[in-house]
Amino acid sequence: MTQSVDESIDLVAWQGTFAFLITLAVVALLAVYVTRQWRRAWEARAAVDRDNALRDLAVKSVAAQQAQADEIAALRSELAAVKADTGGIHELLRSVS
């Protein structure tokens, strides 16, 4: 009878060990799954932030190019005015000499 009791105790001990190992494996798998999902969400947020930053940079670049184009147009008109004035001065000098 003591052998049967000892075998029962050993069986219960092994059952507890198996239950612990199964629980440990499930918890480990759950931890890996949660960590992967958190990482994917973090990467997605980082990608969205990067895309928004690039979009803002593109908007600023277009605005800067437009400002440069406006400045060049103003400089060209001033240069045309200077050329016209210089041409008038040259004509005056030629007529005087």
N, CA, C and O of each residue as an XYZ file, in Angstrom:
388
protein
N       0.810     -1.184      0.000
C       0.000      0.000      0.000
C       0.857      1.252      0.000
O       0.523      2.230     -0.670
N       1.940      1.238      0.732
C       2.817      2.414      0.738
C       3.430      2.651     -0.632
O       3.718      3.785     -1.014
N       3.625      1.557     -1.369
C       4.161      1.712     -2.714
C       3.132      2.408     -3.602
O       3.503      3.231     -4.439
N       1.885      2.103     -3.442
C       0.818      2.735     -4.213
C       0.711      4.212     -3.843
O       0.488      5.052     -4.715
N       0.865      4.534     -2.568
C       0.813      5.933     -2.112
C       2.013      6.685     -2.662
O       1.884      7.820     -3.122
N       3.185      6.049     -2.615
C       4.386      6.696     -3.155
C       4.237      6.945     -4.652
O       4.629      7.999     -5.152
N       3.672      5.977     -5.362
C       3.459      6.151     -6.796
C       2.459      7.273     -7.054
O       2.624      8.032     -8.009
N       1.424      7.391     -6.219
C       0.445      8.464     -6.370
C       1.097      9.817     -6.137
O       0.830     10.776     -6.861
N       1.941      9.888     -5.137
C       2.630     11.149     -4.835
C       3.558     11.517     -5.990
O       3.624     12.675     -6.404
N       4.277     10.515     -6.504
C       5.164     10.772     -7.640
C       4.367     11.227     -8.866
O       4.794     12.126     -9.591
N       3.204     10.602     -9.093
C       2.366     10.964    -10.221
C       1.860     12.398    -10.085
O       1.852     13.157    -11.053
N       1.435     12.762     -8.868
C       0.965     14.124     -8.621
C       2.111     15.111     -8.808
O       1.912     16.191     -9.364
N       3.307     14.754     -8.350
C       4.467     15.628     -8.515
C       4.779     15.824     -9.995
O       5.058     16.943    -10.425
N       4.735     14.751    -10.777
C       4.996     14.872    -12.217
C       3.902     15.672    -12.905
O       4.179     16.458    -13.811
N       2.655     15.475    -12.476
C       1.563     16.246    -13.062
C       1.751     17.741    -12.787
O       1.518     18.575    -13.662
N       2.166     18.062    -11.588
C       2.441     19.466    -11.247
C       3.584     20.024    -12.078
O       3.537     21.170    -12.525
N       4.613     19.205    -12.284
C       5.752     19.631    -13.092
C       5.317     19.875    -14.531
O       5.693     20.878    -15.137
N       4.519     18.951    -15.081
C       4.033     19.120    -16.444
C       3.152     20.361    -16.560
O       3.266     21.124    -17.519
N       2.287     20.553    -15.592
C       1.411     21.724    -15.607
C       2.242     23.004    -15.553
O       1.948     23.971    -16.256
N       3.271     23.007    -14.723
C       4.150     24.174    -14.630
C       4.866     24.434    -15.951
O       4.940     25.576    -16.405
N       5.392     23.379    -16.569
C       6.120     23.542    -17.826
C       5.198     24.030    -18.949
O       5.577     24.881    -19.754
N       3.984     23.477    -18.988
C       3.024     23.913    -20.003
C       2.648     25.371    -19.782
O       2.588     26.153    -20.730
N       2.394     25.735    -18.525
C       2.072     27.123    -18.208
C       3.227     28.043    -18.561
O       3.011     29.124    -19.110
N       4.443     27.633    -18.254
C       5.626     28.428    -18.569
C       5.759     28.615    -20.087
O       6.068     29.711    -20.555
N       5.526     27.551    -20.847
C       5.616     27.646    -22.303
C       4.555     28.584    -22.854
O       4.839     29.379    -23.751
N       3.337     28.505    -22.331
C       2.257     29.380    -22.800
C       2.575     30.836    -22.478
O       2.381     31.718    -23.314
N       3.059     31.082    -21.275
C       3.414     32.451    -20.879
C       4.558     32.974    -21.750
O       4.541     34.134    -22.161
N       5.548     32.129    -22.034
C       6.671     32.547    -22.880
C       6.183     32.870    -24.286
O       6.585     33.882    -24.860
N       5.322     32.024    -24.849
C       4.790     32.293    -26.186
C       3.959     33.571    -26.203
O       4.034     34.355    -27.149
N       3.181     33.773    -25.171
C       2.375     34.983    -25.071
C       3.270     36.222    -24.973
O       2.984     37.247    -25.591
N       4.338     36.127    -24.206
C       5.269     37.249    -24.079
C       5.931     37.565    -25.421
O       6.084     38.733    -25.780
N       6.317     36.539    -26.152
C       6.927     36.746    -27.470
C       5.919     37.394    -28.410
O       6.262     38.328    -29.133
N       4.692     36.915    -28.409
C       3.652     37.463    -29.279
C       3.380     38.930    -28.960
O       3.319     39.768    -29.860
N       3.220     39.230    -27.685
C       2.944     40.614    -27.275
C       4.115     41.514    -27.641
O       3.910     42.636    -28.103
N       5.324     41.044    -27.442
C       6.511     41.841    -27.770
C       6.583     42.113    -29.268
O       6.888     43.234    -29.676
N       6.308     41.116    -30.081
C       6.334     41.312    -31.534
C       5.260     42.312    -31.969
O       5.514     43.177    -32.807
N       4.075     42.191    -31.400
C       2.999     43.110    -31.768
C       3.347     44.537    -31.349
O       3.093     45.484    -32.094
N       3.921     44.690    -30.167
C       4.329     46.014    -29.698
C       5.398     46.595    -30.629
O       5.355     47.780    -30.957
N       6.347     45.771    -31.050
C       7.409     46.230    -31.948
C       6.834     46.640    -33.299
O       7.229     47.662    -33.859
N       5.908     45.853    -33.821
C       5.290     46.202    -35.105
C       4.524     47.516    -35.003
O       4.582     48.343    -35.913
N       3.815     47.709    -33.910
C       3.082     48.960    -33.711
C       4.060     50.132    -33.601
O       3.818     51.198    -34.169
N       5.150     49.941    -32.882
C       6.162     50.988    -32.740
C       6.780     51.329    -34.103
O       6.972     52.503    -34.422
N       7.087     50.313    -34.897
C       7.655     50.546    -36.229
C       6.659     51.266    -37.129
O       7.047     52.128    -37.917
N       5.389     50.921    -37.019
C       4.362     51.587    -37.828
C       4.254     53.061    -37.435
O       4.155     53.932    -38.299
N       4.275     53.339    -36.124
C       4.236     54.736    -35.680
C       5.462     55.491    -36.157
O       5.356     56.644    -36.574
N       6.631     54.850    -36.101
C       7.861     55.493    -36.572
C       7.784     55.777    -38.070
O       8.237     56.828    -38.522
N       7.223     54.862    -38.834
C       7.080     55.067    -40.277
C       6.140     56.233    -40.565
O       6.410     57.039    -41.455
N       5.046     56.328    -39.826
C       4.104     57.434    -40.015
C       4.777     58.753    -39.667
O       4.627     59.736    -40.392
N       5.517     58.783    -38.565
C       6.229     60.006    -38.181
C       7.257     60.397    -39.241
O       7.395     61.574    -39.574
N       7.975     59.409    -39.768
C       8.972     59.678    -40.809
C       8.292     60.213    -42.065
O       8.780     61.163    -42.677
N       7.171     59.611    -42.452
C       6.444     60.076    -43.632
C       5.940     61.508    -43.446
O       6.005     62.321    -44.369
N       5.442     61.807    -42.258
C       4.971     63.166    -41.983
C       6.123     64.163    -42.032
O       5.967     65.268    -42.552
N       7.274     63.779    -41.493
C       8.436     64.665    -41.527
C       8.889     64.908    -42.963
O       9.235     66.034    -43.320
N       8.891     63.865    -43.786
C       9.268     64.027    -45.186
C       8.259     64.896    -45.935
O       8.632     65.702    -46.788
N       6.994     64.726    -45.612
C       5.956     65.547    -46.250
C       6.145     67.013    -45.883
O       6.048     67.887    -46.744
N       6.415     67.287    -44.599
C       6.662     68.664    -44.167
C       7.902     69.239    -44.855
O       7.910     70.399    -45.267
N       8.937     68.427    -44.974
C      10.155     68.868    -45.653
C       9.877     69.195    -47.117
O      10.401     70.176    -47.644
N       9.064     68.387    -47.768
C       8.713     68.645    -49.164
C       7.933     69.955    -49.297
O       8.169     70.725    -50.228
N       7.017     70.208    -48.381
C       6.249     71.453    -48.418
C       7.180     72.652    -48.242
O       7.058     73.646    -48.957
N       8.110     72.556    -47.290
C       9.065     73.646    -47.068
C       9.969     73.837    -48.282
O      10.309     74.965    -48.638
N      10.355     72.738    -48.911
C      11.208     72.819    -50.093
C      10.489     73.516    -51.240
O      11.081     74.351    -51.924
N       9.240     73.186    -51.453
C       8.457     73.826    -52.523
C       8.302     75.316    -52.229
O       8.409     76.142    -53.135
N       8.051     75.662    -50.969
C       7.907     77.074    -50.603
C       9.225     77.821    -50.830
O       9.222     78.949    -51.321
N      10.347     77.195    -50.475
C      11.644     77.831    -50.685
C      11.938     77.997    -52.167
O      12.472     79.029    -52.573
N      11.602     77.006    -52.983
C      11.808     77.120    -54.426
C      10.939     78.229    -55.017
O      11.380     78.957    -55.906
N       9.718     78.356    -54.529
C       8.838     79.420    -55.020
C       9.393     80.787    -54.623
O       9.348     81.730    -55.413
N       9.913     80.896    -53.408
C      10.504     82.160    -52.967
C      11.728     82.495    -53.819
O      11.930     83.653    -54.182
N      12.544     81.491    -54.140
C      13.700     81.722    -55.004
C      13.271     82.164    -56.390
O      13.865     83.078    -56.962
N      12.250     81.525    -56.935
C      11.764     81.900    -58.267
C      11.251     83.334    -58.264
O      11.499     84.080    -59.211
N      10.542     83.727    -57.216
C      10.046     85.107    -57.112
C      11.211     86.095    -57.023
O      11.185     87.154    -57.651
N      12.218     85.743    -56.247
C      13.392     86.612    -56.095
C      14.149     86.754    -57.418
O      14.592     87.848    -57.767
N      14.295     85.659    -58.145
C      14.977     85.702    -59.441
C      14.180     86.564    -60.426
O      14.764     87.335    -61.187
N      12.866     86.437    -60.412
C      12.036     87.257    -61.298
C      12.199     88.735    -60.963
O      12.282     89.567    -61.867
N      12.246     89.073    -59.672
C      12.435     90.473    -59.267
C      13.812     90.974    -59.699
O      13.942     92.104    -60.170
N      14.836     90.138    -59.541
C      16.180     90.527    -59.959
C      16.258     90.722    -61.471
O      16.943     91.629    -61.944
N      15.566     89.885    -62.225
C      15.569     90.028    -63.683
C      14.910     91.341    -64.107
O      15.393     92.025    -65.009
N      13.812     91.679    -63.452
C      13.151     92.942    -63.807
C      14.038     94.136    -63.446
O      14.105     95.107    -64.200
N      14.716     94.069    -62.301
C      15.643     95.140    -61.933
C      16.802     95.221    -62.923
O      17.223     96.315    -63.299
N      17.318     94.066    -63.344
C      18.407     94.040    -64.320
C      17.956     94.625    -65.651
O      18.715     95.341    -66.303
N      16.741     94.329    -66.052
C      16.215     94.894    -67.304
C      16.116     96.413    -67.193
O      16.418     97.131    -68.146
N      15.687     96.903    -66.013
C      15.600     98.355    -65.811
C      16.989     98.989    -65.852
O      17.170    100.058    -66.436
N      17.966     98.331    -65.234
C      19.337     98.839    -65.238
C      19.888     98.849    -66.664
O      20.558     99.803    -67.060
N      19.613     97.798    -67.436
C      20.070     97.744    -68.826
C      19.447     98.880    -69.647
O      20.119     99.503    -70.469
N      18.176     99.135    -69.417
C      17.506    100.215    -70.147
C      18.126    101.562    -69.794
O      18.380    102.383    -70.675
N      18.369    101.790    -68.500
C      18.990    103.051    -68.077
C      20.396    103.177    -68.647
O      20.792    104.251    -69.098
N      21.151    102.079    -68.629
C      22.508    102.085    -69.149
C      22.488    102.351    -70.658
O      23.334    103.083    -71.173
N      21.535    101.765    -71.353
C      21.410    102.007    -72.788
C      21.121    103.470    -73.075
O      21.653    104.035    -74.030
N      20.279    104.086    -72.252
C      19.979    105.518    -72.406
C      21.212    106.363    -72.179
O      21.446    107.336    -72.896
N      22.004    105.997    -71.180
C      23.232    106.730    -70.884
C      24.219    106.575    -72.043
O      24.874    107.549    -72.413
N      24.342    105.396    -72.616
C      25.232    105.172    -73.744
C      24.804    106.013    -74.939
O      25.650    106.605    -75.609
N      23.512    106.074    -75.215
C      23.022    106.882    -76.328
C      23.344    108.360    -76.099
O      23.737    109.064    -77.030
N      23.179    108.821    -74.875
C      23.473    110.203    -74.540
C      24.945    110.518    -74.724
O      25.301    111.566    -75.262
N      25.811    109.596    -74.268
C      27.248    109.777    -74.425
C      27.656    109.760    -75.887
O      28.539    110.524    -76.275
N      27.052    108.928    -76.703
C      27.373    108.876    -78.123
C      26.924    110.166    -78.831
O      27.604    110.671    -79.724
N      25.800    110.665    -78.421
C      25.322    111.902    -79.064
C      26.153    113.117    -78.660
O      26.278    114.061    -79.440
N      26.718    113.111    -77.465
C      27.538    114.214    -76.974
C      28.905    114.172    -77.684
O      29.443    115.226    -78.023
N      29.462    113.008    -77.910
C      30.800    112.968    -78.467
C      30.834    113.065    -79.937
O      31.911    113.042    -80.533
